[in-house]
GROMACS .gro file of C-alpha atoms in nm:
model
  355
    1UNK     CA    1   0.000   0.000   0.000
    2UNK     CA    2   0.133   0.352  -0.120
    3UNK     CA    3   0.137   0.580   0.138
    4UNK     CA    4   0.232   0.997   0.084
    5UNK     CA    5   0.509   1.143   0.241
    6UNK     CA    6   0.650   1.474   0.276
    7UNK     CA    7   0.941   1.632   0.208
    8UNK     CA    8   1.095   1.928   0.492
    9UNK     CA    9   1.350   2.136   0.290
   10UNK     CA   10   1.415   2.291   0.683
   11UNK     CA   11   1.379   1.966   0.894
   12UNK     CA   12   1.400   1.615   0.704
   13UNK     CA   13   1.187   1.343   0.543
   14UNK     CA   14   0.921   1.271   0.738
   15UNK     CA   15   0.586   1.068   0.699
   16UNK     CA   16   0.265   1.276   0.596
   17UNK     CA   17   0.069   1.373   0.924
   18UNK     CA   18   0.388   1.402   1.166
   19UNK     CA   19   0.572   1.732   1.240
   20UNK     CA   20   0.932   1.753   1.442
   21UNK     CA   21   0.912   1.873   1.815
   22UNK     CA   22   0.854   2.199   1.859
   23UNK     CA   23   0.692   2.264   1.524
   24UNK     CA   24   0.443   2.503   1.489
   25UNK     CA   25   0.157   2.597   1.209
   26UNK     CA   26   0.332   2.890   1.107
   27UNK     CA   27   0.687   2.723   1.061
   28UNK     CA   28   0.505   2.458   0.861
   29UNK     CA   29   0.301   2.718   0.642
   30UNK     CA   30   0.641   2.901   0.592
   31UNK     CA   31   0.888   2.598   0.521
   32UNK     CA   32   0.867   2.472   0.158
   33UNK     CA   33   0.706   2.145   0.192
   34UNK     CA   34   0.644   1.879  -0.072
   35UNK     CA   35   0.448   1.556  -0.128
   36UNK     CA   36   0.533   1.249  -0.316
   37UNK     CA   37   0.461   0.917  -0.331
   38UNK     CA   38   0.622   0.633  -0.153
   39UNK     CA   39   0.572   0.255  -0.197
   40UNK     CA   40   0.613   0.161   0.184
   41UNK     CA   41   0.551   0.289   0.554
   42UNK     CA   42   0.867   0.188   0.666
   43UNK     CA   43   1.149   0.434   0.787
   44UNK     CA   44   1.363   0.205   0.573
   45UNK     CA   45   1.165   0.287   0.227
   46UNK     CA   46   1.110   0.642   0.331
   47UNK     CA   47   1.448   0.676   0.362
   48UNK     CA   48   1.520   0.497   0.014
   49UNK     CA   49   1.321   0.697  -0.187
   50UNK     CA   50   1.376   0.993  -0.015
   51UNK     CA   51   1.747   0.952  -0.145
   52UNK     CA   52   1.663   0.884  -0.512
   53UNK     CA   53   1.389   1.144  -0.500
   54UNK     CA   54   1.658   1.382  -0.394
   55UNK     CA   55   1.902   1.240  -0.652
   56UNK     CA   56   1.632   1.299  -0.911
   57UNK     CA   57   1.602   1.681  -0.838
   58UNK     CA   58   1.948   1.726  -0.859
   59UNK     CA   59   2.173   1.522  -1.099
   60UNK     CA   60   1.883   1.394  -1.356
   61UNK     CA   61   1.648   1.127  -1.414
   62UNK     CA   62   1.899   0.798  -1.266
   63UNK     CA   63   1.535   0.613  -1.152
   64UNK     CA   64   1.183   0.684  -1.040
   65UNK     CA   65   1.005   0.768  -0.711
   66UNK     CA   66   0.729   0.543  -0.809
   67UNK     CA   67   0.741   0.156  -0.796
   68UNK     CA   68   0.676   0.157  -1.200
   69UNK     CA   69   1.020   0.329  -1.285
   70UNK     CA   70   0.828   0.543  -1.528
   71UNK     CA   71   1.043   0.824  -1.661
   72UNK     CA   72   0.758   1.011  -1.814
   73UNK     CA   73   0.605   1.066  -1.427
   74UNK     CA   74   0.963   1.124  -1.255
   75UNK     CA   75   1.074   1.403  -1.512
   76UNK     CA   76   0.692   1.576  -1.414
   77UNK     CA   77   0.732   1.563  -1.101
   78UNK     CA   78   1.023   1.697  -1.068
   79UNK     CA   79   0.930   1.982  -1.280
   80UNK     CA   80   0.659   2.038  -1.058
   81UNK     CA   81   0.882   2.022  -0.748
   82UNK     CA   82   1.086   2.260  -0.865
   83UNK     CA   83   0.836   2.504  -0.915
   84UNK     CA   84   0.704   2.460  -0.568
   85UNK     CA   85   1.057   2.501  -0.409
   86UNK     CA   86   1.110   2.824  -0.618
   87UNK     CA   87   0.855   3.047  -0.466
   88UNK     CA   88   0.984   3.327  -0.282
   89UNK     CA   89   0.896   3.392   0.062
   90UNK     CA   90   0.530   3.548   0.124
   91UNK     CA   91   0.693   3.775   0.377
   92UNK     CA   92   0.955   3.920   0.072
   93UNK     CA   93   0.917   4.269  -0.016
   94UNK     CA   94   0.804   4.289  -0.371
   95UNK     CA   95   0.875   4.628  -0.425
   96UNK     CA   96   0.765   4.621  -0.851
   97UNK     CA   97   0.379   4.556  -0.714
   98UNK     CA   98   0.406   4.973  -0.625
   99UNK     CA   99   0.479   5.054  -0.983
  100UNK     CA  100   0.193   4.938  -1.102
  101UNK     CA  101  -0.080   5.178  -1.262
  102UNK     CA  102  -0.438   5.078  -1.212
  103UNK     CA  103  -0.643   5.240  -1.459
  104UNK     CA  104  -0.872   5.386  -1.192
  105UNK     CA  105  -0.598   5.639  -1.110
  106UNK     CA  106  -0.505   5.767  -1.448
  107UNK     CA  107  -0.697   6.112  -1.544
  108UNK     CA  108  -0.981   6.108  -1.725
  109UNK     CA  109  -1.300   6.332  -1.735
  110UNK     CA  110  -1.597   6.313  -1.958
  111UNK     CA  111  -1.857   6.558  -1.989
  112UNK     CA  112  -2.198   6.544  -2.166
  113UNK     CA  113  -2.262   6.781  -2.443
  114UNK     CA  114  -2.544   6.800  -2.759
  115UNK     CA  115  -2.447   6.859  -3.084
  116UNK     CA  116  -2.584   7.185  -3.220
  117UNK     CA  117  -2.435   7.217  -3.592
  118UNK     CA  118  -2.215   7.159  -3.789
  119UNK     CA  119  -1.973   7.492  -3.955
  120UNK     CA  120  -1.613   7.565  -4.086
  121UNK     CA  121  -1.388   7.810  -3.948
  122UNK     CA  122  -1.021   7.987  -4.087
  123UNK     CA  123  -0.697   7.868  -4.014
  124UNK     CA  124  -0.447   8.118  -3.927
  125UNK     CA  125  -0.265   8.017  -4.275
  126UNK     CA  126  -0.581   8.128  -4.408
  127UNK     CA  127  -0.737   7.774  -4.500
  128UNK     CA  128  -1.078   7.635  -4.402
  129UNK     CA  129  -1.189   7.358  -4.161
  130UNK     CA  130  -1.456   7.150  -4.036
  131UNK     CA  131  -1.588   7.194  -3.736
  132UNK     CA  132  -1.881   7.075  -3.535
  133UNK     CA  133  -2.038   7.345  -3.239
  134UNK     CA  134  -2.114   7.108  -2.895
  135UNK     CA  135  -2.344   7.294  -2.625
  136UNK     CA  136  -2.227   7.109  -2.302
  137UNK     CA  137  -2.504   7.055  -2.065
  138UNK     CA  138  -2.372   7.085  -1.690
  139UNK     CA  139  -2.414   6.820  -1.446
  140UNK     CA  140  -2.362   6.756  -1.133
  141UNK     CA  141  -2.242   6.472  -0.943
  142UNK     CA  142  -2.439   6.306  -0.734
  143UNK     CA  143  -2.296   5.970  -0.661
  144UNK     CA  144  -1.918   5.804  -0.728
  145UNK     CA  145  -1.922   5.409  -0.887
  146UNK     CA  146  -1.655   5.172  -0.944
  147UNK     CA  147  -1.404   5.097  -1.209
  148UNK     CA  148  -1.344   5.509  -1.177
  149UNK     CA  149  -1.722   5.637  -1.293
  150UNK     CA  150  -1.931   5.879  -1.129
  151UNK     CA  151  -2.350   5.900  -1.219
  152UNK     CA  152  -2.429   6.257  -1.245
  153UNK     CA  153  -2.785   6.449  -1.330
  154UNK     CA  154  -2.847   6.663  -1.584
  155UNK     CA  155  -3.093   6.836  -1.735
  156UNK     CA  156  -3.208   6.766  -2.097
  157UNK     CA  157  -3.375   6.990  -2.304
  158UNK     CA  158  -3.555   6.723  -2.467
  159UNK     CA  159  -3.684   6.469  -2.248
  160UNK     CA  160  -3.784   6.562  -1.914
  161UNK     CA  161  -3.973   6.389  -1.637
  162UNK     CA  162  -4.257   6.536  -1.488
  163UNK     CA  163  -4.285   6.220  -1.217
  164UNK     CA  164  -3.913   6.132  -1.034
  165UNK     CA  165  -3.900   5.795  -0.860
  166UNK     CA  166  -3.857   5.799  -0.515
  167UNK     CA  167  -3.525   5.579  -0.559
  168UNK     CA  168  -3.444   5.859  -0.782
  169UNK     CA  169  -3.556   6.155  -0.491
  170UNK     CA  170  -3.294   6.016  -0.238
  171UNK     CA  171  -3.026   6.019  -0.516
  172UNK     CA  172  -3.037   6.347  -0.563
  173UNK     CA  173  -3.114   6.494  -0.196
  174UNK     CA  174  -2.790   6.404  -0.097
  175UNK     CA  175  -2.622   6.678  -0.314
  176UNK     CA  176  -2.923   6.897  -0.119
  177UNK     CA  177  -3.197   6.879  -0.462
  178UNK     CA  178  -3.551   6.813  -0.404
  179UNK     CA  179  -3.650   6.716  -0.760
  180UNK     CA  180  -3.893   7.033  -0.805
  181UNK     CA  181  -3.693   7.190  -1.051
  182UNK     CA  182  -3.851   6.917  -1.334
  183UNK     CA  183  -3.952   7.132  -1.639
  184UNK     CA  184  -4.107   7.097  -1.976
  185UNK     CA  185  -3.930   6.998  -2.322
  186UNK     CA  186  -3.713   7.302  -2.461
  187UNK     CA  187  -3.705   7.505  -2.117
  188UNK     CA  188  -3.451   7.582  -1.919
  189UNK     CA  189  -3.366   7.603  -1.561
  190UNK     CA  190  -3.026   7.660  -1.351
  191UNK     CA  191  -3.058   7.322  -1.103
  192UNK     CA  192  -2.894   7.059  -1.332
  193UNK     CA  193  -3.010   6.852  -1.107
  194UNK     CA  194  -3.395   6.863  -1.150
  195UNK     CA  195  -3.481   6.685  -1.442
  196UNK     CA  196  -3.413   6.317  -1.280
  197UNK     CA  197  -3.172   6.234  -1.581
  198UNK     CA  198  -2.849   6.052  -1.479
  199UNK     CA  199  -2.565   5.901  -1.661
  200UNK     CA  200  -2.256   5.739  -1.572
  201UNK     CA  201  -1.955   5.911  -1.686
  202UNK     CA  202  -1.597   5.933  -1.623
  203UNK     CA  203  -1.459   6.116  -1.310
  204UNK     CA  204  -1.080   5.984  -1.223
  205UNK     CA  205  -0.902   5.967  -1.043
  206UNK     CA  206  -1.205   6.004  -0.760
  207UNK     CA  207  -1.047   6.188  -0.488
  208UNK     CA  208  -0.992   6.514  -0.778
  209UNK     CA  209  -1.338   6.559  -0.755
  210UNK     CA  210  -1.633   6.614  -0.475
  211UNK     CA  211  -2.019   6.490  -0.441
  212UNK     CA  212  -2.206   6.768  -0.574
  213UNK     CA  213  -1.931   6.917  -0.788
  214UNK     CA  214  -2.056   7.039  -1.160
  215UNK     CA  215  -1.906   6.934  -1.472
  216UNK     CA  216  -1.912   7.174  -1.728
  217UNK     CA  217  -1.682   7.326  -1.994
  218UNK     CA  218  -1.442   7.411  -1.772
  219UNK     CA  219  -1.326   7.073  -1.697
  220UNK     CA  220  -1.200   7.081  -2.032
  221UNK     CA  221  -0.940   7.352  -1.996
  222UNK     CA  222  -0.580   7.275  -2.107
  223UNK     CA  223  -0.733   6.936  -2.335
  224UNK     CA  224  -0.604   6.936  -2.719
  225UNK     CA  225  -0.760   6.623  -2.834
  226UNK     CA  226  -1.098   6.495  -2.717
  227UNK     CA  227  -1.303   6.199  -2.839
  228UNK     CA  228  -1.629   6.210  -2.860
  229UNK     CA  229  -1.867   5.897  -2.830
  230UNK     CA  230  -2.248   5.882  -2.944
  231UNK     CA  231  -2.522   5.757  -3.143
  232UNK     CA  232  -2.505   5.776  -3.500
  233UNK     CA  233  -2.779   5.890  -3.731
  234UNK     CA  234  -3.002   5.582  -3.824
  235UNK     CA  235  -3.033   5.468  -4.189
  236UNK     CA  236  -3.313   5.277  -4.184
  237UNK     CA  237  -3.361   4.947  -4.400
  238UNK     CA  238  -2.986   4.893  -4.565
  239UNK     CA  239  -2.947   4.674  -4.848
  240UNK     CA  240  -2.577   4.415  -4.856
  241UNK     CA  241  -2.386   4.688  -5.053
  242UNK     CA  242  -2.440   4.936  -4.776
  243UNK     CA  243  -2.530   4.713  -4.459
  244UNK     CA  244  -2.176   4.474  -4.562
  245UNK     CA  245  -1.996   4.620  -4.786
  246UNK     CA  246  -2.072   4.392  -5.079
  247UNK     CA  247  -1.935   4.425  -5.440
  248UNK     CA  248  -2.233   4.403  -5.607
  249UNK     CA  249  -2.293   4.280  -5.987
  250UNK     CA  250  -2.163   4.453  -6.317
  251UNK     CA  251  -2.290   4.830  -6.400
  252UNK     CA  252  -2.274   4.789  -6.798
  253UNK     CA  253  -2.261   4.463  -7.100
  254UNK     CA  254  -2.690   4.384  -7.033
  255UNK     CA  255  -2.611   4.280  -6.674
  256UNK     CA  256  -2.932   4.328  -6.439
  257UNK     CA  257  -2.778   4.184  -6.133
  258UNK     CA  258  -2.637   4.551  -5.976
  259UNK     CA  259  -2.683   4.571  -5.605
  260UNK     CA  260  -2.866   4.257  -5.494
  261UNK     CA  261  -2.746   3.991  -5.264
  262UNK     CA  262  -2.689   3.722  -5.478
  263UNK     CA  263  -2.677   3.342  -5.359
  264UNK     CA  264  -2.770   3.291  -5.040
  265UNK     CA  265  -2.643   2.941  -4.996
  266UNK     CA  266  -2.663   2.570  -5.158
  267UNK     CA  267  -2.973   2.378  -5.298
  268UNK     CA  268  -2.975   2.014  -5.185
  269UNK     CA  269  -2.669   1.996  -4.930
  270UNK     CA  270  -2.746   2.146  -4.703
  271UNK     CA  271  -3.087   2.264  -4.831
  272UNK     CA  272  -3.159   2.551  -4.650
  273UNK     CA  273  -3.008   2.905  -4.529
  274UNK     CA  274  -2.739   2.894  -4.294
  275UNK     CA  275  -2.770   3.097  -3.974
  276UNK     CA  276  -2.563   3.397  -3.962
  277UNK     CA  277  -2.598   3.432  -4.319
  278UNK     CA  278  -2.542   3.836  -4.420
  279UNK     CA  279  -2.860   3.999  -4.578
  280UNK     CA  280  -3.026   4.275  -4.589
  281UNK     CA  281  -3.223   4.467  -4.320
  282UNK     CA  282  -3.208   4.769  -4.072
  283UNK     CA  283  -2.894   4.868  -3.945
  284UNK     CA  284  -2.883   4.772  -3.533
  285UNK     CA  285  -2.864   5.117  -3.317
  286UNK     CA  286  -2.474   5.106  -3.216
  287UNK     CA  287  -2.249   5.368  -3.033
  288UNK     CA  288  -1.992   5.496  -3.281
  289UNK     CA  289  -1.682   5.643  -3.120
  290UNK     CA  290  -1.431   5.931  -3.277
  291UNK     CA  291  -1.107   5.941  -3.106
  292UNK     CA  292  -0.843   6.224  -3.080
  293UNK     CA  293  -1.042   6.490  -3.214
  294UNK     CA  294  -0.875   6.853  -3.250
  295UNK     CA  295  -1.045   7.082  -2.944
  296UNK     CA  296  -1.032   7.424  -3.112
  297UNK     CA  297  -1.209   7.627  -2.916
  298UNK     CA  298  -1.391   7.687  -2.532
  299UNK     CA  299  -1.644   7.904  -2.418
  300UNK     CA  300  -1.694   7.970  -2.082
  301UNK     CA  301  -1.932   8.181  -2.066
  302UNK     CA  302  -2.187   7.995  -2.310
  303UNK     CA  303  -2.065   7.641  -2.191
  304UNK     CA  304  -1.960   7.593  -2.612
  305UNK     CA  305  -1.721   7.363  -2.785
  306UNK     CA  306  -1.534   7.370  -3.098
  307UNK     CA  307  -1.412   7.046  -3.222
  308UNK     CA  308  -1.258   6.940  -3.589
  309UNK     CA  309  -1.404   6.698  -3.761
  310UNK     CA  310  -1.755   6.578  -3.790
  311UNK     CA  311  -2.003   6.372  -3.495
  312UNK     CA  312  -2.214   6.153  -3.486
  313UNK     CA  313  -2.569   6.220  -3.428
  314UNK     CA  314  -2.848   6.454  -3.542
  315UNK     CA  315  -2.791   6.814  -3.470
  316UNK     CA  316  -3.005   6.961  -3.223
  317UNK     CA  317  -3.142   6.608  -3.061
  318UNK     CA  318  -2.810   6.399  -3.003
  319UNK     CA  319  -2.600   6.407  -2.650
  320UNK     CA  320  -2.265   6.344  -2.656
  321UNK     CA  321  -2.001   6.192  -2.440
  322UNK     CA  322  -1.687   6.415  -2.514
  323UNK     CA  323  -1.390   6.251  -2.306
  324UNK     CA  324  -1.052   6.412  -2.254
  325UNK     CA  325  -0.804   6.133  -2.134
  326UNK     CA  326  -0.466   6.322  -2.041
  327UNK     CA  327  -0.260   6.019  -2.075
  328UNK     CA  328  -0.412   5.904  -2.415
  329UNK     CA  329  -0.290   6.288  -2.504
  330UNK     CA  330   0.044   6.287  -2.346
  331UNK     CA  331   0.095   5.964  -2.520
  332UNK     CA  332  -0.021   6.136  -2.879
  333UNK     CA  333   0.198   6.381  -2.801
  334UNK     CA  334   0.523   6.188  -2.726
  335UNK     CA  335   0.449   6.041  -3.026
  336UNK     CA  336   0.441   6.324  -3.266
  337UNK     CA  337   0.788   6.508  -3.135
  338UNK     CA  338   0.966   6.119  -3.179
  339UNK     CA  339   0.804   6.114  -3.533
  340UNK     CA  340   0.930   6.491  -3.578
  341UNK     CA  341   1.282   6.433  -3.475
  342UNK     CA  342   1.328   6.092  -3.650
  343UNK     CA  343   1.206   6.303  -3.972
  344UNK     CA  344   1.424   6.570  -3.894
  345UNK     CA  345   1.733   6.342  -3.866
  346UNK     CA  346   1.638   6.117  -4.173
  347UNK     CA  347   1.667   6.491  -4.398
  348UNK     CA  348   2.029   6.555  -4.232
  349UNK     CA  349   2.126   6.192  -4.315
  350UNK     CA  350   2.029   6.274  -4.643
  351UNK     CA  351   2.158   6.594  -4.721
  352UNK     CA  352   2.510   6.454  -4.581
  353UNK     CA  353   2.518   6.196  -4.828
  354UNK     CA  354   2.425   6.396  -5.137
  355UNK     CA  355   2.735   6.624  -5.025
   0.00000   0.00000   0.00000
């Protein structure tokens, strides 16, 4: 009968269930212990195969700790030994674990905004550029959630509730709101925090910001690049050319197959249409997400953005997530000067070997 022994790397072999004199939990917790098999419960055996176990981890495979000599099961668990003995002390300072950067802390801010129009403005070279004009709607934090997000209320222009539940009541009395200041479609009123609507957003690292705190343009001050995330205009029914990007047929030479799907699978194997199988139909209501968009322009006073570039959305009815991540930016920027200076040494290279 096979019995399990154990090997003490600070005391000696031993049989499984025993402990030396004196031994306490926390010396056996702490001293790198093994198990392996042995094929008797004599001292004698134990002391046998503790010898060619410990002639296994150290000069190579010269038998087996089981009574099968099988190499394939020595050279395993050996491996697996050794990976057991190599683990470093729990109590061992690991001092790269305070280099790393959780993504909680790095600094982010996103602020909710609704696309007015779209325009062009000058350059100062004198050239023109698209631009799209972004109201931002302030609002006001009322509550802080994981994963660095914070649900804030704001008031929309277009939707409003007349009727706030009273889960919704308690959310906003603790930033000192009682919910009266709910108003009609298109109106306006100066407690962003009236209308009941809330939205999780961005606000990290947490301890930059305060419960009841508003977030309006000027949380965008000092950003160069924003992206922008929202719903995109909808398109209705979408035929395969549009919906997946098929070819379609021949335009000219009597063809009359231009812009339909084609074959849609095999007649008697397998004899039907395959699941998954791309058609036509209405386009499914996604977020679509622009990144690193040019900020060119704030306004305080009128809570207005500037960005290049166009939006999604409808003008006048879609709200906007405009994000400014700093690292993202820092990173673009990094980028840009390397890219510069490599270009800049690539035209000195040059010149010196035309000379």
């Amino acid at each position: 009968m096979k019995t399990a022994c154990r090997y003490d790397a600070a005391t000696s072999f031993l049989p499984a269930g025993t402990a030396p004199a004196g031994a306490t939990v926390a010396d056996a917790m702490h001293s790198k212990i093994t198990e392996f098999p042995c094929s008797s419960s004599s001292d004698a055996a134990v002391a046998t195969n503790a010898a060619q176990y410990r002639r296994d981890l150290t000069d190579g495979p010269h038998g087996s700790v089981y009574s099968d000599n099988s190499k394939r099961r020595s050279q395993n668990t050996r491996i697996w030994v050794r990976k057991f003995l190599n683990l470093r002390d729990p109590e061992e300072p690991r001092p790269e674990l305070f280099d790393v950067r959780w993504k909680d802390s790095e600094p982010k801010v996103e602020v909710l905004a609704l696309k007015v129009s779209m325009t062009c403005v000058f350059a100062p070279d004198g050239t023109t550029e698209p631009a799209t004009l972004l109201q931002v709607l302030p609002a006001t934090i009322v509550q802080f959630l994981e994963h660095g997000k914070a649900l804030v209320a704001y008031d929309d222009p277009l939707h409003s509730h007349r009727f706030l539940r009273r889960s919704v009541l308690g959310i906003l009395q603790r930033v000192g709101s009682s919910g009266s200041g709910a108003t009609t479609a298109g109106a306006s009123t100066n407690n962003s925090t009236g209308s009941g609507n809330m939205i999780a957003v961005h606000a990290q690292p947490a301890t930059d910001y305060v419960l009841g705190q508003i977030l309006d343009a000027s949380a965008l001050i000092g950003a160069a690049r924003v992206t922008v995330k929202g719903r995109p205009k909808k398109k209705g029914f979408e035929g395969v050319m549009q919906r997946h990007g098929f070819k379609g047929g021949p335009a000219t030479h009597g063809s009359k197959h231009h812009r339909g799907p084609g074959s849609t699978g095999a007649g008697t194997d397998p004899g039907r249409v395959l699941p998954g199988t791309r058609m036509a139909g209405r386009d499914p209501k996604q977020t679509s997400t622009v990144r690193d968009l040019l900020l060119l322009g704030v306004n305080l006073k009128t809570n207005a953005l500037l960005v290049k570039g166009a939006v999604p959305g409808h003008p006048g009815k879609t709200i906007l997530k405009v994000q400014w991540d700093r690292a993202r930016q820092q990173h673009l920027e990094l980028r840009q000067r390397l890219a510069k200076v490599a270009a800049e040494d690539f035209l000195q290279q040059k010149k010196g070997r035309a000379t």
